mmCIF file of C-alpha atoms and ligand atoms in Angstrom:
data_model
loop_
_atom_site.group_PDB
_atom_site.id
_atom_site.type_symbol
_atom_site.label_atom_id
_atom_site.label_comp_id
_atom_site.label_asym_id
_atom_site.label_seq_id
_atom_site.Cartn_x
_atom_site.Cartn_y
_atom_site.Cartn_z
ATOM 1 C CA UNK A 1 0.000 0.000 0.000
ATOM 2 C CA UNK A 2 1.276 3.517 -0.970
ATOM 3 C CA UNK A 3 2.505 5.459 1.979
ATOM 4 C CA UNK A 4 0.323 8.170 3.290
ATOM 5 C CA UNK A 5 0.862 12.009 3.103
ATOM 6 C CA UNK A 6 1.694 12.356 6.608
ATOM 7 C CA UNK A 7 4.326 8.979 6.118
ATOM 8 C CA UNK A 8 5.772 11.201 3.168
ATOM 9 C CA UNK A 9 5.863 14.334 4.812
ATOM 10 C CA UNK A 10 7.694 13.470 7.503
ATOM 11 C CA UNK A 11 10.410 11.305 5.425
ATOM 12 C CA UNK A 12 10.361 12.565 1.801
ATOM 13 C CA UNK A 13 12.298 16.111 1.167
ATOM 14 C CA UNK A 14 9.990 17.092 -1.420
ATOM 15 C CA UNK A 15 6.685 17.056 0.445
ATOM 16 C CA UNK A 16 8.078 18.650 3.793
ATOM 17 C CA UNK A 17 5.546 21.538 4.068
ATOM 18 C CA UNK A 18 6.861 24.760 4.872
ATOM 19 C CA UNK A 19 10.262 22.867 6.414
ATOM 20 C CA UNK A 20 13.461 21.212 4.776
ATOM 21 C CA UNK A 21 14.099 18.004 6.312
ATOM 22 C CA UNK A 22 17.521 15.618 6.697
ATOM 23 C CA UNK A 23 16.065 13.530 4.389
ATOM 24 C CA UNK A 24 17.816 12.608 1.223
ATOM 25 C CA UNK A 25 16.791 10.873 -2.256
ATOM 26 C CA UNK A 26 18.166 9.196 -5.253
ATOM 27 C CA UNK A 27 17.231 10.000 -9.210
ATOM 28 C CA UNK A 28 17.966 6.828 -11.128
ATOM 29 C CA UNK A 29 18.557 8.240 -15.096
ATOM 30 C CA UNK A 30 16.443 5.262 -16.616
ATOM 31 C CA UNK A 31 14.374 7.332 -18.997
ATOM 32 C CA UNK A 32 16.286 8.402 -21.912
ATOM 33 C CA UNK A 33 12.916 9.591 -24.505
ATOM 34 C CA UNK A 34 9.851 12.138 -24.165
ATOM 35 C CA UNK A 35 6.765 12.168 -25.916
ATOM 36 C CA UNK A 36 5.720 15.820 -25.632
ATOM 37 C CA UNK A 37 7.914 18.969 -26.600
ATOM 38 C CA UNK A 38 7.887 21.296 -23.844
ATOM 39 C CA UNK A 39 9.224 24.564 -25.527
ATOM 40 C CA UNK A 40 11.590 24.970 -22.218
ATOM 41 C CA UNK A 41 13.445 21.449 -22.073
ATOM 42 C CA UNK A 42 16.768 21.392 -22.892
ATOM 43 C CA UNK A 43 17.987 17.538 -22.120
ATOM 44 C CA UNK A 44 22.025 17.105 -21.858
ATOM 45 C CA UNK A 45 24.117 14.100 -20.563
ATOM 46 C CA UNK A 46 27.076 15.681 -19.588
ATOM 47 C CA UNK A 47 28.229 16.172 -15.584
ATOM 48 C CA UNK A 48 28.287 19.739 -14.886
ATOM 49 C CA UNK A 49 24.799 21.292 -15.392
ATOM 50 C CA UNK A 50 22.795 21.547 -12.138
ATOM 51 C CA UNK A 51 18.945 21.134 -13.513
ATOM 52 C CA UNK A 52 16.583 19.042 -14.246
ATOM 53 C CA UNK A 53 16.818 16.754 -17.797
ATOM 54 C CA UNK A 54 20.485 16.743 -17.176
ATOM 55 C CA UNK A 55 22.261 13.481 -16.080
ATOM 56 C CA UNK A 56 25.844 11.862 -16.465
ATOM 57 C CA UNK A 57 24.974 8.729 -17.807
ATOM 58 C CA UNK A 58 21.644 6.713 -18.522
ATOM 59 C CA UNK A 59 21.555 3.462 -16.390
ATOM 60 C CA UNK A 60 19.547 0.050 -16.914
ATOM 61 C CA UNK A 61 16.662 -0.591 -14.538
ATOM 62 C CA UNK A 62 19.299 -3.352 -13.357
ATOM 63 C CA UNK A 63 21.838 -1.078 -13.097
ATOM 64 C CA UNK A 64 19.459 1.340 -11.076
ATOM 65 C CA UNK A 65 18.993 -1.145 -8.282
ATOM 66 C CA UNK A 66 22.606 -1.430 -7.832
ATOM 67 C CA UNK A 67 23.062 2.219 -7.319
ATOM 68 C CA UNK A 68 20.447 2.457 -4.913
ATOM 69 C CA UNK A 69 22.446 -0.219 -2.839
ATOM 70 C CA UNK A 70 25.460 2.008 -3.326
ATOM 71 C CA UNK A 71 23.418 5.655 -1.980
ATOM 72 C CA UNK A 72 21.898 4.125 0.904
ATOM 73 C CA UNK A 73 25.368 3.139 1.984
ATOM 74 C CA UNK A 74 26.878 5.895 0.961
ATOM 75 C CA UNK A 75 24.057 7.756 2.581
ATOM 76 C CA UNK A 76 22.229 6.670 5.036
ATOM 77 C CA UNK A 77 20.117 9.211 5.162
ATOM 78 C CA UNK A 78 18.246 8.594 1.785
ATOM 79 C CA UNK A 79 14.929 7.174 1.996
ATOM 80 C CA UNK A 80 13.379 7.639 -1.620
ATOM 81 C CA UNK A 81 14.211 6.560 -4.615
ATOM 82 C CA UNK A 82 13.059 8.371 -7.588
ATOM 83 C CA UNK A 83 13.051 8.421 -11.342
ATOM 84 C CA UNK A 84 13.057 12.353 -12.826
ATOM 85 C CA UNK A 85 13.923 11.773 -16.204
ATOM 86 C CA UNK A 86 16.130 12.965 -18.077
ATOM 87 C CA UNK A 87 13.285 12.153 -20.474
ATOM 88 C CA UNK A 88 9.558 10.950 -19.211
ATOM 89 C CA UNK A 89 8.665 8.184 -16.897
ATOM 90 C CA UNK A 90 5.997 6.915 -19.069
ATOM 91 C CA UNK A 91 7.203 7.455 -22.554
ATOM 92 C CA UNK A 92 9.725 3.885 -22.297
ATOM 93 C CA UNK A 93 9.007 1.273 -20.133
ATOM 94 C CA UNK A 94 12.198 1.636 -18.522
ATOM 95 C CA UNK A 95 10.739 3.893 -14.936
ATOM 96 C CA UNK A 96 8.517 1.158 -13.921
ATOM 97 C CA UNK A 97 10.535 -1.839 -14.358
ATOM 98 C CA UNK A 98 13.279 -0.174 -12.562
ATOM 99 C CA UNK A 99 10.738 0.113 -9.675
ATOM 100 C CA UNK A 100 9.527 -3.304 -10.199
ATOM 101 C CA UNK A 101 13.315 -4.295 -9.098
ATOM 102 C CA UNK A 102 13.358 -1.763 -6.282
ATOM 103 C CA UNK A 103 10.565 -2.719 -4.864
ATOM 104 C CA UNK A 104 11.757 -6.573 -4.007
ATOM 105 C CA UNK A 105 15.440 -5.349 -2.756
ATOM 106 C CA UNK A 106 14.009 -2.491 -0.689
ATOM 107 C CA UNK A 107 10.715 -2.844 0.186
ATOM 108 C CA UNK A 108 10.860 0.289 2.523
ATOM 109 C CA UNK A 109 12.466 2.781 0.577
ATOM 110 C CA UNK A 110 9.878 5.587 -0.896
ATOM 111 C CA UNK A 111 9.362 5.081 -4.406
ATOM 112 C CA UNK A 112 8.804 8.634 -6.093
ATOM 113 C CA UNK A 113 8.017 9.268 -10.154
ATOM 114 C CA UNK A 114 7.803 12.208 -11.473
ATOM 115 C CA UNK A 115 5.767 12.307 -15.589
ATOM 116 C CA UNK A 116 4.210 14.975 -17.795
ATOM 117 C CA UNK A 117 1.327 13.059 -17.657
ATOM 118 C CA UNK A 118 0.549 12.142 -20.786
ATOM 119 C CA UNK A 119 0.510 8.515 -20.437
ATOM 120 C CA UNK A 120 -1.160 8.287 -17.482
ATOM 121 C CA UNK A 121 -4.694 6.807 -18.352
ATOM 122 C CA UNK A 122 -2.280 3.915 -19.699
ATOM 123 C CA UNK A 123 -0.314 3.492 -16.990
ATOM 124 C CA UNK A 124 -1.831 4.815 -14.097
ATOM 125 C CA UNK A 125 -3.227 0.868 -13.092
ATOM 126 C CA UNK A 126 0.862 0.363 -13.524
ATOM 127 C CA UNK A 127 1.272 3.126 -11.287
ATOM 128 C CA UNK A 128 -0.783 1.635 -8.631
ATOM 129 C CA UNK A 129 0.415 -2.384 -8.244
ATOM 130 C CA UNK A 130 3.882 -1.203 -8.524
ATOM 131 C CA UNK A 131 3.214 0.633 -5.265
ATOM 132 C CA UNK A 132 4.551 4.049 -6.156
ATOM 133 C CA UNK A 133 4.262 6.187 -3.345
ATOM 134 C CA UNK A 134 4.146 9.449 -4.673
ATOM 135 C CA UNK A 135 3.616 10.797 -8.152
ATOM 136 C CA UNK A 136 4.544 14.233 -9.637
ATOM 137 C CA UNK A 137 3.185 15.492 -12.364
ATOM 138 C CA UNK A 138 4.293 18.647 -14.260
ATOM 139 C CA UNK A 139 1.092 20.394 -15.545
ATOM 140 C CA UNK A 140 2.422 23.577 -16.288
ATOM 141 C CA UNK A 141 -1.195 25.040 -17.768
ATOM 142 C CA UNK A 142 -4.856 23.773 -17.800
ATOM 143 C CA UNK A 143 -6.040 26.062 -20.378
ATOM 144 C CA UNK A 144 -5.513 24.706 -23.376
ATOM 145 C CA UNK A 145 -4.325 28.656 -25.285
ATOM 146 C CA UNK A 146 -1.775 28.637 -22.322
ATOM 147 C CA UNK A 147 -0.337 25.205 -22.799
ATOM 148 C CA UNK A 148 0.037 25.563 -26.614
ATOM 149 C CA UNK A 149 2.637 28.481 -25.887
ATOM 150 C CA UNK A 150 4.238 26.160 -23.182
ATOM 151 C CA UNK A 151 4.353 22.885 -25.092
ATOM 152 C CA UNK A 152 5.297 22.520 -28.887
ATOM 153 C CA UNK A 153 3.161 19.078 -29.521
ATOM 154 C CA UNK A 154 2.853 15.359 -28.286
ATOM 155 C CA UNK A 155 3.312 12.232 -29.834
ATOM 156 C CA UNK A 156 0.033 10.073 -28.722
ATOM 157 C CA UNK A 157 -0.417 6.458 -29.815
ATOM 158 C CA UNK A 158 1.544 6.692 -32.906
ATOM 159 C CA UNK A 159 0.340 9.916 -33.867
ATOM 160 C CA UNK A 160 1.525 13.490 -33.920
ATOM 161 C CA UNK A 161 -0.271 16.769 -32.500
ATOM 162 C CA UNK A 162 0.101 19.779 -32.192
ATOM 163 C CA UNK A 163 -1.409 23.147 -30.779
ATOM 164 C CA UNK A 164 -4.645 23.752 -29.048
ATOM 165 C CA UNK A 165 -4.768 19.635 -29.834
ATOM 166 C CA UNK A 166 -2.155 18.836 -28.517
ATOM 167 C CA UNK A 167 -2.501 20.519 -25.549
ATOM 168 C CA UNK A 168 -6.232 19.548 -24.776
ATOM 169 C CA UNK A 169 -4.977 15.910 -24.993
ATOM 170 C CA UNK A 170 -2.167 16.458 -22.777
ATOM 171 C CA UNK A 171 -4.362 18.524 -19.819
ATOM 172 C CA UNK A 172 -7.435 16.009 -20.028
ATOM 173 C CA UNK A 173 -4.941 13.035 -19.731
ATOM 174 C CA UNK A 174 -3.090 14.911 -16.753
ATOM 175 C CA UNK A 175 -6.254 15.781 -14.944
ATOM 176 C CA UNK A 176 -8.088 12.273 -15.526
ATOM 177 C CA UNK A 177 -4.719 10.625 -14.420
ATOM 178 C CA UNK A 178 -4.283 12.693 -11.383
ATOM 179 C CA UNK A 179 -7.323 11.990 -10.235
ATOM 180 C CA UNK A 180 -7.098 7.792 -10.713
ATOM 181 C CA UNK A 181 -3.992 7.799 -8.952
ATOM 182 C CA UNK A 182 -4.830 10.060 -6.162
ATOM 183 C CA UNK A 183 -8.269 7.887 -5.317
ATOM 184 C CA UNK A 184 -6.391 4.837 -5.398
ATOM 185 C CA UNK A 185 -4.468 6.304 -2.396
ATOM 186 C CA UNK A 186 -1.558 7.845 -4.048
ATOM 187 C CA UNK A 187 0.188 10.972 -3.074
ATOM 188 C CA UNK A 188 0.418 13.181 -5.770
ATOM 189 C CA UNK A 189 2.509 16.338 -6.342
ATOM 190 C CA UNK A 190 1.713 18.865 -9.290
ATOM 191 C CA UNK A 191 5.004 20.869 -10.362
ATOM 192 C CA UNK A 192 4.226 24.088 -12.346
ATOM 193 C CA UNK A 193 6.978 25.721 -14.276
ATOM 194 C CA UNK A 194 6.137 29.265 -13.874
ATOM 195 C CA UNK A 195 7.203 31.360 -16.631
ATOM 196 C CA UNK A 196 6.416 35.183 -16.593
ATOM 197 C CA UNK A 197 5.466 35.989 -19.841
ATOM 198 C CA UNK A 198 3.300 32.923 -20.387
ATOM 199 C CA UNK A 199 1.625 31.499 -17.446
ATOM 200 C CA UNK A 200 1.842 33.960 -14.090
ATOM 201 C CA UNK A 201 -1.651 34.909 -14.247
ATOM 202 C CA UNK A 202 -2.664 31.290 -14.523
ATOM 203 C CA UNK A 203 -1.077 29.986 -11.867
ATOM 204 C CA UNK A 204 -3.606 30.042 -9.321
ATOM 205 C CA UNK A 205 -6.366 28.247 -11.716
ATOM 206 C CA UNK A 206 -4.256 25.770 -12.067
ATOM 207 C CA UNK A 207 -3.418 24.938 -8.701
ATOM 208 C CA UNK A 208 -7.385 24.897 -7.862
ATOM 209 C CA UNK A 209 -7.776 23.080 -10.347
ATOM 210 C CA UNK A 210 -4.933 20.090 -9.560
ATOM 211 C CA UNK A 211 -5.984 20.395 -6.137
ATOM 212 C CA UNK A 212 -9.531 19.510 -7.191
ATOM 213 C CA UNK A 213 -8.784 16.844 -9.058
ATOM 214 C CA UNK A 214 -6.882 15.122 -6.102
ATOM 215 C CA UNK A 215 -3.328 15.968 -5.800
ATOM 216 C CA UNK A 216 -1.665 16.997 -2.475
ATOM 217 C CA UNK A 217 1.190 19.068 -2.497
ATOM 218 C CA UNK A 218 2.004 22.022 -5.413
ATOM 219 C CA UNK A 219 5.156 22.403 -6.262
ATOM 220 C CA UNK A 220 5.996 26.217 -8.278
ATOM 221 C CA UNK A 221 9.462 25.610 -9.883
ATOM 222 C CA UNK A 222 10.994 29.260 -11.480
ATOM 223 C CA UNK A 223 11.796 28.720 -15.085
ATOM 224 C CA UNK A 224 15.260 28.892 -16.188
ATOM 225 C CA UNK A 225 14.937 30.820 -19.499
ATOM 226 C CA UNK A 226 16.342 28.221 -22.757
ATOM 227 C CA UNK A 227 15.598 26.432 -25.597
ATOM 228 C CA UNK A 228 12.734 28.012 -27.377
ATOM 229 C CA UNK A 229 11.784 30.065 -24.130
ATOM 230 C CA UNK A 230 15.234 32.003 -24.035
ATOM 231 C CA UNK A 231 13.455 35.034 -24.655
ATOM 232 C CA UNK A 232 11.470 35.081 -21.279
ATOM 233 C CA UNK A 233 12.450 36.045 -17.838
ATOM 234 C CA UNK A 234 13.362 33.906 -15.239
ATOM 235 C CA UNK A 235 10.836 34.931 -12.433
ATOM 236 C CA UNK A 236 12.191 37.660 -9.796
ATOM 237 C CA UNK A 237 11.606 36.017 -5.552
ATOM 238 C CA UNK A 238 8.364 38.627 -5.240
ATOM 239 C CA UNK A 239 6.548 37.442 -8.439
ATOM 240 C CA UNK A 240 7.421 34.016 -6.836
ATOM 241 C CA UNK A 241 6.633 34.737 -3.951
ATOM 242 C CA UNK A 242 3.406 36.128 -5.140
ATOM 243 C CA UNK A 243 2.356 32.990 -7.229
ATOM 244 C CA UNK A 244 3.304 30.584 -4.016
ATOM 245 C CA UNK A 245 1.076 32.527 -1.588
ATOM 246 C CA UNK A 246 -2.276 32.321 -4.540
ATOM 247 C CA UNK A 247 -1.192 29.126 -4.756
ATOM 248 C CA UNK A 248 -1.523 27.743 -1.283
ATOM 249 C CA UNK A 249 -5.332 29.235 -1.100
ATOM 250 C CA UNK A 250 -6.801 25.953 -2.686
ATOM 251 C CA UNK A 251 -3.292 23.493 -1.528
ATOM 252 C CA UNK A 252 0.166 22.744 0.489
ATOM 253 C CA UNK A 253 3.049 24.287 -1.168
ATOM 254 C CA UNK A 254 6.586 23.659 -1.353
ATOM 255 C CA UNK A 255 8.860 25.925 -1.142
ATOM 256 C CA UNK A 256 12.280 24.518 -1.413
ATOM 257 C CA UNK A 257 12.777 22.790 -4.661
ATOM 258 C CA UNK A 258 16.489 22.668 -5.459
ATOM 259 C CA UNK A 259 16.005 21.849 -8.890
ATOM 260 C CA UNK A 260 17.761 18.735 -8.493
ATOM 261 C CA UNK A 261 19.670 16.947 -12.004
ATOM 262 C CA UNK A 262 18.046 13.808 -13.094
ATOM 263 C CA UNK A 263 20.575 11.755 -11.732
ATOM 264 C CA UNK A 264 20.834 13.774 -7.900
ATOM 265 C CA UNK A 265 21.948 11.455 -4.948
ATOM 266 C CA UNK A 266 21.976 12.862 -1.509
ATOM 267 C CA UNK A 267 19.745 15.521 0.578
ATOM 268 C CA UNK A 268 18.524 18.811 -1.372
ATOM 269 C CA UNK A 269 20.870 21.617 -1.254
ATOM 270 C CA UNK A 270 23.379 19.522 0.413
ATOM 271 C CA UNK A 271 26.234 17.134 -0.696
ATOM 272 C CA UNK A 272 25.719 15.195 -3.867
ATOM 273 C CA UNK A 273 26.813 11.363 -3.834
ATOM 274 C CA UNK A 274 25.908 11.117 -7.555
ATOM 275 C CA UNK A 275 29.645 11.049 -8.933
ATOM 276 C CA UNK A 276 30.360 8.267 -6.282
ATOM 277 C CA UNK A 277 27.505 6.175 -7.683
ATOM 278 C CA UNK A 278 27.168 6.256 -10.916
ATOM 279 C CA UNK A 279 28.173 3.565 -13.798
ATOM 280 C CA UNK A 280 30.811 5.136 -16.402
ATOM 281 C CA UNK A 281 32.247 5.836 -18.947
ATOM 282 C CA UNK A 282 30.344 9.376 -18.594
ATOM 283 C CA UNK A 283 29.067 9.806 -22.370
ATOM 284 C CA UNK A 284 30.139 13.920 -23.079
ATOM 285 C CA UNK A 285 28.470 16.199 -25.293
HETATM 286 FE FE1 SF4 B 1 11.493 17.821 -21.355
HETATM 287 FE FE2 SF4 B 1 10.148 16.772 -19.302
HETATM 288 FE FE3 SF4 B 1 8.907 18.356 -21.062
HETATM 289 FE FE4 SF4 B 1 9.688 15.928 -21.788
HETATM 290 S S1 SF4 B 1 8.143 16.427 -20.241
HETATM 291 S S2 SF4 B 1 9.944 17.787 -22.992
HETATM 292 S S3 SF4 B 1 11.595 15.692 -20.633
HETATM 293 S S4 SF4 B 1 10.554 18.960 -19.629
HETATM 294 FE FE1 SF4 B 2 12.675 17.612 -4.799
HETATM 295 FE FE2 SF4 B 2 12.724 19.725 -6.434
HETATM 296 FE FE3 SF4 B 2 14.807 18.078 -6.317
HETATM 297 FE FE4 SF4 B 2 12.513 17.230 -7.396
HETATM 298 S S1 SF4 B 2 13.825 18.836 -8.211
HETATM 299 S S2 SF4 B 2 13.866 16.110 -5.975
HETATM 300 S S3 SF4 B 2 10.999 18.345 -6.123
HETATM 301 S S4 SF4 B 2 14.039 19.336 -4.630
#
């Protein structure tokens, strides 16, 4: 059975409300390929950018389980193991066999996965029996006008979309799937890129709306201006600020994302194990 919110507040450092904790997780790089084009990503393997999408190296689900052995020795202190990317959870097969593996070596540990969403009405049963304890979900608009300037297009059972399509499929997949998961008992955490030009003013819609269709904790995460959004700001701490406290009208927020790369081992903001642990030859770009 998936742990409860309380369970994951007190031991996961993503869902400590208004706190940091000592608490520590692992990213496992097992998901190489994405199925949407957010107009933001910028996915590198190389081992000095400090963001999400970026990781060293991508590992085998086998491969995964051995590094979690090596963090939790490493680090004692680590009680989740997650899957961030680089690319989607959902979009190989790659996230959920790796916790398939997890779960029978370390049937304690806090098994996190993070996913645009996309896939969820096909996995979300997946989701479930492989006792994932927490989900995020980035839904970064629920308007389908706002989405289309956030996201480029999807690839959806073969077939690609793009626009006000794409986007309608993407937020009526991530609402239904949110929902699923969070009745079945699932914690779920909605991360919003917020990006001043685009979706500021939409912020707080969306986090009623997420919060309405289930999920727990909202997670605001400032943009870093690339890729095709280069030409927007990177949010200032008072529009942040701002967004955060609209936010937390409708749900719990969290307030110290670090960010972390896709391949992170060790406590937020604190030491990072990941060179320690991870397979090479690093693969440089
Ligand atoms: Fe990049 Fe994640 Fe968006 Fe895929 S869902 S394009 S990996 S930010
Ligand atoms: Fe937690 Fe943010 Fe790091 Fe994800 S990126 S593990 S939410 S601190």
């Amino acid at each position: 059975m998936a742990k409860s919110f309380d369970e994951l507040a007190a031991a996961h450092p993503c869902f400590a409300v208004g706190a940091k904790v000592n608490k520590g997780r692992v990213h496992l790089p097992v998901s190489p390929g994405c199925n949407i084009l957010c107009r933001f990503c910028d996915r590198k393997i190389n081992d000095v950018d400090v963001r999400p999408g970026v990781a060293a190296t991508i590992i085998t689900p086998e491969e995964a389980v051995e590094v979690v052995r090596k963090a939790v020795e490493l680090c004692p202190d680590i009680t989740v193991a997650g899957v961030a990317g680089p690319g989607d959870t959902l979009a190989t097969p790659y996230a959920l066999e790796t916790f398939r593996l997890i779960k029978k070596e370390f049937p304690d540990i806090i098994k996190c996965m993070s996913t645009n969403g996309l896939l969820l009405p096909e996995y979300q049963q997946d989701i479930i029996d492989v006792g994932i304890d927490s989900l995020t979900v980035t839904v970064n608009a629920v308007d389908p006008a706002i989405q289309a300037q956030i996201c480029g297009g999807i690839t959806y059972k073969g077939k690609r979309y793009e626009g006000l399509e794409a986007a309608e499929i993407l937020i009526r997949n991530q609402l239904s799937g949110i929902k699923a998961v969070s009745d079945a008992g699932v914690t779920v955490k909605v991360n919003t890129v917020l990006i001043p030009e685009i979706n500021a003013d939409h912020v707080e819609t969306v986090a009623k709306t997420v919060s309405e269709a289930g999920a727990k904790i909202y997670n605001i995460i400032p943009l870093i201006p690339q890729h095709e959004l280069n030409w927007c700001s990177a949010p200032d701490c008072r529009l942040l600020s701002e967004v955060r406290g609209l936010a937390e009208q409708y749900i719990n927020v969290f307030r110290h994302c670090q960010r972390c790369r896709a391949d992170a081992a060790g406590i937020p903001g604190g030491e990072d194990f990941s060179k320690l642990i991870y397979i090479r030859p690093v693969v440089q770009e």
